[in-house]
JSON list of C-alpha atoms in Angstrom, two decimals:
[
{"chain": "A", "resi": 1, "resn": "MET", "atom": "CA", "xyz": [-0.56, -5.72, -15.93]},
{"chain": "A", "resi": 2, "resn": "ALA", "atom": "CA", "xyz": [-1.40, -2.15, -15.03]},
{"chain": "A", "resi": 3, "resn": "PHE", "atom": "CA", "xyz": [-2.81, -1.38, -11.62]},
{"chain": "A", "resi": 4, "resn": "GLU", "atom": "CA", "xyz": [-5.35, 1.41, -11.49]},
{"chain": "A", "resi": 5, "resn": "GLN", "atom": "CA", "xyz": [-5.92, 4.09, -8.90]},
{"chain": "A", "resi": 6, "resn": "VAL", "atom": "CA", "xyz": [-3.19, 3.49, -6.36]},
{"chain": "A", "resi": 7, "resn": "ARG", "atom": "CA", "xyz": [-4.06, 5.71, -3.40]},
{"chain": "A", "resi": 8, "resn": "LEU", "atom": "CA", "xyz": [-2.27, 6.56, -0.17]},
{"chain": "A", "resi": 9, "resn": "PHE", "atom": "CA", "xyz": [-4.04, 7.32, 3.12]},
{"chain": "A", "resi": 10, "resn": "ARG", "atom": "CA", "xyz": [-2.21, 8.73, 6.15]},
{"chain": "A", "resi": 11, "resn": "ILE", "atom": "CA", "xyz": [-2.91, 6.66, 9.26]},
{"chain": "A", "resi": 12, "resn": "THR", "atom": "CA", "xyz": [-4.03, 8.82, 12.18]},
{"chain": "A", "resi": 13, "resn": "GLY", "atom": "CA", "xyz": [-4.40, 6.04, 14.75]},
{"chain": "A", "resi": 14, "resn": "PHE", "atom": "CA", "xyz": [-5.86, 2.60, 15.41]},
{"chain": "A", "resi": 15, "resn": "ASP", "atom": "CA", "xyz": [-9.36, 1.75, 16.59]},
{"chain": "A", "resi": 16, "resn": "THR", "atom": "CA", "xyz": [-9.31, 0.70, 20.24]},
{"chain": "A", "resi": 17, "resn": "ASP", "atom": "CA", "xyz": [-12.00, -1.95, 19.70]},
{"chain": "A", "resi": 18, "resn": "THR", "atom": "CA", "xyz": [-11.09, -3.57, 16.36]},
{"chain": "A", "resi": 19, "resn": "GLY", "atom": "CA", "xyz": [-7.41, -2.60, 15.99]},
{"chain": "A", "resi": 20, "resn": "ALA", "atom": "CA", "xyz": [-8.10, -1.37, 12.44]},
{"chain": "A", "resi": 21, "resn": "PRO", "atom": "CA", "xyz": [-6.33, 1.78, 11.24]},
{"chain": "A", "resi": 22, "resn": "THR", "atom": "CA", "xyz": [-8.15, 5.10, 11.25]},
{"chain": "A", "resi": 23, "resn": "LEU", "atom": "CA", "xyz": [-7.40, 7.16, 8.16]},
{"chain": "A", "resi": 24, "resn": "ASP", "atom": "CA", "xyz": [-7.25, 10.73, 6.96]},
{"chain": "A", "resi": 25, "resn": "SER", "atom": "CA", "xyz": [-10.38, 11.47, 4.96]},
{"chain": "A", "resi": 26, "resn": "THR", "atom": "CA", "xyz": [-8.44, 12.43, 1.82]},
{"chain": "A", "resi": 27, "resn": "ALA", "atom": "CA", "xyz": [-6.44, 9.95, -0.22]},
{"chain": "A", "resi": 28, "resn": "LEU", "atom": "CA", "xyz": [-3.44, 10.98, -2.30]},
{"chain": "A", "resi": 29, "resn": "PRO", "atom": "CA", "xyz": [-2.49, 9.67, -5.76]},
{"chain": "A", "resi": 30, "resn": "PHE", "atom": "CA", "xyz": [1.17, 9.47, -6.69]},
{"chain": "A", "resi": 31, "resn": "LEU", "atom": "CA", "xyz": [0.67, 12.04, -9.43]},
{"chain": "A", "resi": 32, "resn": "THR", "atom": "CA", "xyz": [-2.26, 14.44, -9.74]},
{"chain": "A", "resi": 33, "resn": "LYS", "atom": "CA", "xyz": [-3.84, 14.31, -13.20]},
{"chain": "A", "resi": 34, "resn": "LYS", "atom": "CA", "xyz": [-6.05, 16.72, -15.08]},
{"chain": "A", "resi": 35, "resn": "ALA", "atom": "CA", "xyz": [-9.74, 15.88, -15.24]},
{"chain": "A", "resi": 36, "resn": "SER", "atom": "CA", "xyz": [-9.53, 15.16, -18.97]},
{"chain": "A", "resi": 37, "resn": "GLU", "atom": "CA", "xyz": [-6.58, 12.75, -18.65]},
{"chain": "A", "resi": 38, "resn": "ALA", "atom": "CA", "xyz": [-6.63, 9.00, -18.18]},
{"chain": "A", "resi": 39, "resn": "GLU", "atom": "CA", "xyz": [-4.69, 7.78, -15.16]},
{"chain": "A", "resi": 40, "resn": "ILE", "atom": "CA", "xyz": [-1.63, 5.88, -16.41]},
{"chain": "A", "resi": 41, "resn": "ASN", "atom": "CA", "xyz": [0.81, 6.78, -13.65]},
{"chain": "A", "resi": 42, "resn": "ASN", "atom": "CA", "xyz": [0.72, 3.69, -11.47]},
{"chain": "A", "resi": 43, "resn": "ILE", "atom": "CA", "xyz": [1.73, 0.76, -13.62]},
{"chain": "A", "resi": 44, "resn": "ASN", "atom": "CA", "xyz": [2.90, -2.14, -11.50]},
{"chain": "A", "resi": 45, "resn": "ILE", "atom": "CA", "xyz": [2.78, -3.49, -7.97]},
{"chain": "A", "resi": 46, "resn": "THR", "atom": "CA", "xyz": [4.47, -6.60, -6.61]},
{"chain": "A", "resi": 47, "resn": "LEU", "atom": "CA", "xyz": [3.73, -8.02, -3.17]},
{"chain": "A", "resi": 48, "resn": "GLN", "atom": "CA", "xyz": [5.75, -10.83, -1.61]},
{"chain": "A", "resi": 49, "resn": "PRO", "atom": "CA", "xyz": [5.44, -12.32, 1.88]},
{"chain": "A", "resi": 50, "resn": "GLU", "atom": "CA", "xyz": [8.44, -12.03, 4.18]},
{"chain": "A", "resi": 51, "resn": "VAL", "atom": "CA", "xyz": [8.73, -15.31, 6.03]},
{"chain": "A", "resi": 52, "resn": "VAL", "atom": "CA", "xyz": [10.83, -16.79, 8.82]},
{"chain": "A", "resi": 53, "resn": "GLU", "atom": "CA", "xyz": [11.29, -20.53, 9.22]},
{"chain": "A", "resi": 54, "resn": "LYS", "atom": "CA", "xyz": [11.50, -22.06, 12.66]},
{"chain": "A", "resi": 55, "resn": "THR", "atom": "CA", "xyz": [12.85, -25.60, 13.06]},
{"chain": "A", "resi": 56, "resn": "TYR", "atom": "CA", "xyz": [11.91, -27.81, 16.00]},
{"chain": "A", "resi": 57, "resn": "ALA", "atom": "CA", "xyz": [13.77, -31.04, 16.74]},
{"chain": "A", "resi": 58, "resn": "ALA", "atom": "CA", "xyz": [12.66, -33.69, 19.22]},
{"chain": "A", "resi": 59, "resn": "ASP", "atom": "CA", "xyz": [12.80, -37.50, 19.33]},
{"chain": "A", "resi": 60, "resn": "ASN", "atom": "CA", "xyz": [14.83, -37.56, 16.09]},
{"chain": "A", "resi": 61, "resn": "VAL", "atom": "CA", "xyz": [12.03, -35.75, 14.26]},
{"chain": "A", "resi": 62, "resn": "GLN", "atom": "CA", "xyz": [12.33, -32.28, 12.77]},
{"chain": "A", "resi": 63, "resn": "GLU", "atom": "CA", "xyz": [9.40, -30.00, 12.09]},
{"chain": "A", "resi": 64, "resn": "LYS", "atom": "CA", "xyz": [9.48, -26.65, 10.31]},
{"chain": "A", "resi": 65, "resn": "ASP", "atom": "CA", "xyz": [7.01, -23.86, 10.83]},
{"chain": "A", "resi": 66, "resn": "THR", "atom": "CA", "xyz": [6.86, -21.02, 8.30]},
{"chain": "A", "resi": 67, "resn": "VAL", "atom": "CA", "xyz": [5.81, -17.74, 9.86]},
{"chain": "A", "resi": 68, "resn": "VAL", "atom": "CA", "xyz": [4.76, -14.72, 7.76]},
{"chain": "A", "resi": 69, "resn": "LYS", "atom": "CA", "xyz": [6.20, -11.50, 9.23]},
{"chain": "A", "resi": 70, "resn": "GLY", "atom": "CA", "xyz": [4.65, -9.09, 6.71]},
{"chain": "A", "resi": 71, "resn": "TYR", "atom": "CA", "xyz": [4.73, -8.29, 3.00]},
{"chain": "A", "resi": 72, "resn": "ASN", "atom": "CA", "xyz": [7.46, -6.65, 0.93]},
{"chain": "A", "resi": 73, "resn": "GLY", "atom": "CA", "xyz": [6.06, -4.52, -1.87]},
{"chain": "A", "resi": 74, "resn": "THR", "atom": "CA", "xyz": [7.32, -2.50, -4.84]},
{"chain": "A", "resi": 75, "resn": "ILE", "atom": "CA", "xyz": [5.36, 0.12, -6.75]},
{"chain": "A", "resi": 76, "resn": "THR", "atom": "CA", "xyz": [6.63, 1.18, -10.18]},
{"chain": "A", "resi": 77, "resn": "PHE", "atom": "CA", "xyz": [5.27, 4.49, -11.42]},
{"chain": "A", "resi": 78, "resn": "TYR", "atom": "CA", "xyz": [5.87, 7.32, -13.89]},
{"chain": "A", "resi": 79, "resn": "GLY", "atom": "CA", "xyz": [5.88, 10.35, -11.59]},
{"chain": "A", "resi": 80, "resn": "ILE", "atom": "CA", "xyz": [5.23, 11.64, -8.10]},
{"chain": "A", "resi": 81, "resn": "ASP", "atom": "CA", "xyz": [3.96, 14.93, -6.68]},
{"chain": "A", "resi": 82, "resn": "ALA", "atom": "CA", "xyz": [5.36, 16.87, -3.73]},
{"chain": "A", "resi": 83, "resn": "GLU", "atom": "CA", "xyz": [2.33, 15.97, -1.60]},
{"chain": "A", "resi": 84, "resn": "ALA", "atom": "CA", "xyz": [2.91, 12.24, -2.10]},
{"chain": "A", "resi": 85, "resn": "LEU", "atom": "CA", "xyz": [6.65, 12.58, -1.45]},
{"chain": "A", "resi": 86, "resn": "ASP", "atom": "CA", "xyz": [5.87, 14.49, 1.73]},
{"chain": "A", "resi": 87, "resn": "LEU", "atom": "CA", "xyz": [3.61, 11.65, 2.84]},
{"chain": "A", "resi": 88, "resn": "ILE", "atom": "CA", "xyz": [5.80, 8.63, 2.08]},
{"chain": "A", "resi": 89, "resn": "THR", "atom": "CA", "xyz": [9.20, 10.08, 3.01]},
{"chain": "A", "resi": 90, "resn": "SER", "atom": "CA", "xyz": [10.70, 12.18, 5.78]},
{"chain": "A", "resi": 91, "resn": "PHE", "atom": "CA", "xyz": [10.86, 15.10, 3.31]},
{"chain": "A", "resi": 92, "resn": "THR", "atom": "CA", "xyz": [8.87, 18.13, 4.46]},
{"chain": "A", "resi": 93, "resn": "LYS", "atom": "CA", "xyz": [6.76, 20.33, 2.18]},
{"chain": "A", "resi": 94, "resn": "ASP", "atom": "CA", "xyz": [7.04, 23.98, 3.18]},
{"chain": "A", "resi": 95, "resn": "ALA", "atom": "CA", "xyz": [4.51, 26.81, 2.95]},
{"chain": "A", "resi": 96, "resn": "ASN", "atom": "CA", "xyz": [5.58, 27.53, -0.63]},
{"chain": "A", "resi": 97, "resn": "GLY", "atom": "CA", "xyz": [4.94, 23.96, -1.78]},
{"chain": "A", "resi": 98, "resn": "ASN", "atom": "CA", "xyz": [8.65, 23.11, -2.01]},
{"chain": "A", "resi": 99, "resn": "LEU", "atom": "CA", "xyz": [10.37, 20.13, -0.38]},
{"chain": "A", "resi": 100, "resn": "SER", "atom": "CA", "xyz": [13.05, 20.20, 2.29]},
{"chain": "A", "resi": 101, "resn": "LEU", "atom": "CA", "xyz": [15.12, 17.02, 1.91]},
{"chain": "A", "resi": 102, "resn": "THR", "atom": "CA", "xyz": [15.06, 16.30, 5.62]},
{"chain": "A", "resi": 103, "resn": "ALA", "atom": "CA", "xyz": [16.05, 12.90, 6.94]},
{"chain": "A", "resi": 104, "resn": "ASN", "atom": "CA", "xyz": [15.67, 10.90, 10.14]},
{"chain": "A", "resi": 105, "resn": "LYS", "atom": "CA", "xyz": [13.05, 13.16, 11.67]},
{"chain": "A", "resi": 106, "resn": "ASP", "atom": "CA", "xyz": [12.22, 12.51, 15.32]},
{"chain": "A", "resi": 107, "resn": "SER", "atom": "CA", "xyz": [8.65, 11.66, 14.33]},
{"chain": "A", "resi": 108, "resn": "GLY", "atom": "CA", "xyz": [9.86, 8.80, 12.12]},
{"chain": "A", "resi": 109, "resn": "GLU", "atom": "CA", "xyz": [8.38, 7.68, 8.83]},
{"chain": "A", "resi": 110, "resn": "SER", "atom": "CA", "xyz": [4.68, 8.06, 8.09]},
{"chain": "A", "resi": 111, "resn": "GLN", "atom": "CA", "xyz": [2.36, 5.12, 8.58]},
{"chain": "A", "resi": 112, "resn": "ILE", "atom": "CA", "xyz": [0.31, 4.72, 5.42]},
{"chain": "A", "resi": 113, "resn": "CYS", "atom": "CA", "xyz": [-2.63, 2.61, 4.27]},
{"chain": "A", "resi": 114, "resn": "VAL", "atom": "CA", "xyz": [-2.33, 1.71, 0.58]},
{"chain": "A", "resi": 115, "resn": "PHE", "atom": "CA", "xyz": [-5.29, 1.07, -1.73]},
{"chain": "A", "resi": 116, "resn": "TYR", "atom": "CA", "xyz": [-5.02, -0.27, -5.27]},
{"chain": "A", "resi": 117, "resn": "ARG", "atom": "CA", "xyz": [-6.95, -2.24, -7.88]},
{"chain": "A", "resi": 118, "resn": "GLY", "atom": "CA", "xyz": [-5.78, -5.46, -9.47]},
{"chain": "A", "resi": 119, "resn": "LYS", "atom": "CA", "xyz": [-6.82, -8.73, -11.13]},
{"chain": "A", "resi": 120, "resn": "ASN", "atom": "CA", "xyz": [-6.04, -12.28, -10.08]},
{"chain": "A", "resi": 121, "resn": "GLU", "atom": "CA", "xyz": [-4.66, -14.94, -12.41]},
{"chain": "A", "resi": 122, "resn": "LYS", "atom": "CA", "xyz": [-8.17, -15.67, -13.74]},
{"chain": "A", "resi": 123, "resn": "GLY", "atom": "CA", "xyz": [-8.93, -12.01, -14.45]},
{"chain": "A", "resi": 124, "resn": "LYS", "atom": "CA", "xyz": [-11.16, -11.50, -11.40]},
{"chain": "A", "resi": 125, "resn": "LYS", "atom": "CA", "xyz": [-10.99, -7.84, -10.35]},
{"chain": "A", "resi": 126, "resn": "TYR", "atom": "CA", "xyz": [-10.33, -6.86, -6.76]},
{"chain": "A", "resi": 127, "resn": "ASN", "atom": "CA", "xyz": [-9.59, -3.94, -4.46]},
{"chain": "A", "resi": 128, "resn": "ALA", "atom": "CA", "xyz": [-6.53, -4.31, -2.23]},
{"chain": "A", "resi": 129, "resn": "TRP", "atom": "CA", "xyz": [-6.19, -2.61, 1.16]},
{"chain": "A", "resi": 130, "resn": "LEU", "atom": "CA", "xyz": [-2.78, -2.81, 2.87]},
{"chain": "A", "resi": 131, "resn": "TYR", "atom": "CA", "xyz": [-3.41, -1.57, 6.38]},
{"chain": "A", "resi": 132, "resn": "ASP", "atom": "CA", "xyz": [-0.04, -0.33, 7.71]},
{"chain": "A", "resi": 133, "resn": "CYS", "atom": "CA", "xyz": [2.82, 0.35, 5.29]},
{"chain": "A", "resi": 134, "resn": "GLU", "atom": "CA", "xyz": [6.20, 2.02, 5.70]},
{"chain": "A", "resi": 135, "resn": "PHE", "atom": "CA", "xyz": [8.02, 3.23, 2.60]},
{"chain": "A", "resi": 136, "resn": "LYS", "atom": "CA", "xyz": [11.78, 3.01, 2.07]},
{"chain": "A", "resi": 137, "resn": "PRO", "atom": "CA", "xyz": [13.78, 6.08, 0.93]},
{"chain": "A", "resi": 138, "resn": "VAL", "atom": "CA", "xyz": [12.95, 7.17, -2.61]},
{"chain": "A", "resi": 139, "resn": "ASN", "atom": "CA", "xyz": [15.40, 7.57, -5.50]},
{"chain": "A", "resi": 140, "resn": "LEU", "atom": "CA", "xyz": [15.00, 11.03, -7.03]},
{"chain": "A", "resi": 141, "resn": "ASP", "atom": "CA", "xyz": [15.77, 10.42, -10.68]},
{"chain": "A", "resi": 142, "resn": "ALA", "atom": "CA", "xyz": [15.86, 13.33, -13.10]},
{"chain": "A", "resi": 143, "resn": "ASP", "atom": "CA", "xyz": [16.09, 13.16, -16.88]},
{"chain": "A", "resi": 144, "resn": "GLN", "atom": "CA", "xyz": [15.79, 15.35, -19.93]},
{"chain": "A", "resi": 145, "resn": "ASP", "atom": "CA", "xyz": [12.57, 15.18, -21.93]},
{"chain": "A", "resi": 146, "resn": "GLY", "atom": "CA", "xyz": [12.48, 12.18, -24.22]},
{"chain": "A", "resi": 147, "resn": "ASP", "atom": "CA", "xyz": [10.14, 10.13, -26.33]},
{"chain": "A", "resi": 148, "resn": "SER", "atom": "CA", "xyz": [9.26, 7.81, -23.45]},
{"chain": "A", "resi": 149, "resn": "PRO", "atom": "CA", "xyz": [8.68, 8.72, -19.81]},
{"chain": "A", "resi": 150, "resn": "LYS", "atom": "CA", "xyz": [11.02, 7.10, -17.29]},
{"chain": "A", "resi": 151, "resn": "THR", "atom": "CA", "xyz": [9.66, 4.88, -14.53]},
{"chain": "A", "resi": 152, "resn": "THR", "atom": "CA", "xyz": [10.63, 4.98, -10.88]},
{"chain": "A", "resi": 153, "resn": "SER", "atom": "CA", "xyz": [10.25, 2.25, -8.27]},
{"chain": "A", "resi": 154, "resn": "ILE", "atom": "CA", "xyz": [9.75, 2.57, -4.55]},
{"chain": "A", "resi": 155, "resn": "GLU", "atom": "CA", "xyz": [9.75, -0.24, -2.00]},
{"chain": "A", "resi": 156, "resn": "PHE", "atom": "CA", "xyz": [7.57, -0.56, 1.07]},
{"chain": "A", "resi": 157, "resn": "PHE", "atom": "CA", "xyz": [6.83, -3.01, 3.86]},
{"chain": "A", "resi": 158, "resn": "ALA", "atom": "CA", "xyz": [3.24, -3.90, 4.78]},
{"chain": "A", "resi": 159, "resn": "LYS", "atom": "CA", "xyz": [3.27, -4.80, 8.46]},
{"chain": "A", "resi": 160, "resn": "LEU", "atom": "CA", "xyz": [0.96, -7.25, 10.15]},
{"chain": "A", "resi": 161, "resn": "ILE", "atom": "CA", "xyz": [-1.42, -5.70, 12.66]},
{"chain": "A", "resi": 162, "resn": "THR", "atom": "CA", "xyz": [-4.03, -7.31, 14.89]},
{"chain": "A", "resi": 163, "resn": "VAL", "atom": "CA", "xyz": [-7.55, -6.64, 13.62]},
{"chain": "A", "resi": 164, "resn": "ASN", "atom": "CA", "xyz": [-10.49, -8.31, 15.35]},
{"chain": "A", "resi": 165, "resn": "GLY", "atom": "CA", "xyz": [-8.06, -10.65, 17.08]},
{"chain": "A", "resi": 166, "resn": "GLU", "atom": "CA", "xyz": [-6.30, -11.84, 13.92]},
{"chain": "A", "resi": 167, "resn": "LYS", "atom": "CA", "xyz": [-2.87, -10.90, 12.54]},
{"chain": "A", "resi": 168, "resn": "THR", "atom": "CA", "xyz": [-3.36, -9.44, 9.07]},
{"chain": "A", "resi": 169, "resn": "GLY", "atom": "CA", "xyz": [-1.64, -7.24, 6.52]},
{"chain": "A", "resi": 170, "resn": "GLY", "atom": "CA", "xyz": [-4.84, -6.12, 4.83]},
{"chain": "A", "resi": 171, "resn": "ALA", "atom": "CA", "xyz": [-7.70, -7.40, 2.69]},
{"chain": "A", "resi": 172, "resn": "LEU", "atom": "CA", "xyz": [-8.61, -8.22, -0.90]},
{"chain": "A", "resi": 173, "resn": "VAL", "atom": "CA", "xyz": [-12.20, -7.36, -1.85]},
{"chain": "A", "resi": 174, "resn": "PHE", "atom": "CA", "xyz": [-13.42, -9.06, -5.03]},
{"chain": "A", "resi": 175, "resn": "GLU", "atom": "CA", "xyz": [-15.77, -7.58, -7.60]},
{"chain": "A", "resi": 176, "resn": "GLY", "atom": "CA", "xyz": [-19.38, -8.42, -6.82]},
{"chain": "A", "resi": 177, "resn": "ASN", "atom": "CA", "xyz": [-18.75, -8.82, -3.09]},
{"chain": "A", "resi": 178, "resn": "THR", "atom": "CA", "xyz": [-19.77, -6.50, -0.25]},
{"chain": "A", "resi": 179, "resn": "GLY", "atom": "CA", "xyz": [-17.22, -3.71, 0.13]},
{"chain": "A", "resi": 180, "resn": "TYR", "atom": "CA", "xyz": [-16.00, -3.64, -3.47]},
{"chain": "A", "resi": 181, "resn": "ILE", "atom": "CA", "xyz": [-15.45, -0.13, -4.85]},
{"chain": "A", "resi": 182, "resn": "ALA", "atom": "CA", "xyz": [-16.38, 0.16, -8.51]},
{"chain": "A", "resi": 183, "resn": "GLU", "atom": "CA", "xyz": [-13.85, 1.36, -11.06]},
{"chain": "A", "resi": 184, "resn": "GLY", "atom": "CA", "xyz": [-13.93, 5.10, -11.59]},
{"chain": "A", "resi": 185, "resn": "THR", "atom": "CA", "xyz": [-14.91, 5.72, -7.95]},
{"chain": "A", "resi": 186, "resn": "GLU", "atom": "CA", "xyz": [-12.39, 7.35, -5.64]},
{"chain": "A", "resi": 187, "resn": "PRO", "atom": "CA", "xyz": [-11.88, 5.35, -2.43]},
{"chain": "A", "resi": 188, "resn": "LYS", "atom": "CA", "xyz": [-12.61, 7.17, 0.84]},
{"chain": "A", "resi": 189, "resn": "SER", "atom": "CA", "xyz": [-11.41, 6.49, 4.36]},
{"chain": "A", "resi": 190, "resn": "SER", "atom": "CA", "xyz": [-14.91, 5.30, 5.23]},
{"chain": "A", "resi": 191, "resn": "ASP", "atom": "CA", "xyz": [-14.58, 2.61, 2.51]},
{"chain": "A", "resi": 192, "resn": "LEU", "atom": "CA", "xyz": [-11.75, 0.83, 4.36]},
{"chain": "A", "resi": 193, "resn": "TYR", "atom": "CA", "xyz": [-12.68, -2.84, 4.30]},
{"chain": "A", "resi": 194, "resn": "ILE", "atom": "CA", "xyz": [-12.33, -4.87, 7.51]},
{"chain": "A", "resi": 195, "resn": "PRO", "atom": "CA", "xyz": [-13.01, -8.62, 7.07]},
{"chain": "A", "resi": 196, "resn": "VAL", "atom": "CA", "xyz": [-15.95, -9.99, 8.97]},
{"chain": "A", "resi": 197, "resn": "GLU", "atom": "CA", "xyz": [-15.10, -12.27, 11.88]},
{"chain": "A", "resi": 198, "resn": "THR", "atom": "CA", "xyz": [-14.31, -15.89, 11.02]},
{"chain": "A", "resi": 199, "resn": "GLY", "atom": "CA", "xyz": [-17.48, -17.92, 10.62]},
{"chain": "A", "resi": 200, "resn": "VAL", "atom": "CA", "xyz": [-19.62, -14.85, 9.99]},
{"chain": "A", "resi": 201, "resn": "GLY", "atom": "CA", "xyz": [-20.82, -13.88, 6.54]},
{"chain": "A", "resi": 202, "resn": "GLY", "atom": "CA", "xyz": [-19.83, -15.39, 3.18]}
]
């Protein structure tokens, strides 16, 4: 299934009251398209929890607790612009718009909030917000022109952060619910969805 409108927001800090990320106002796509083109760049996202099992033994009884540490993700796409590479890697875009293939900068990797659209197994549409992601180094594949464009994959880790007192990696906002962003609308930093406190709202 294709995933539409994957967007990257640079995290500028975290709210001192809620713990939610604060974002740059402008989101970046992987690949900038012309106004007349349909967006087909971002084609697949997988998200899998990273878990640790803890075993407790007492009085000849064993119990296992499964603890989620975060979410491992992979995005498969057709192309990526210099601006997006600058954001998700330690590469640095210079004043001419070219990339310096720097590595291991003192400032570390960028913290990024990821937005994308998807559907659940019953076809229900949703917006996904992953609050604090770090991307792994990117393969820079090059190829001659051919009949079919070549895809590239990049892996990331969505960390758990504490928002309103709860550990969370993000939120899914379903179509028809408060906070859902309609298809064809660009998400903005002010659209970031923070779940209401437990027991409040629907």
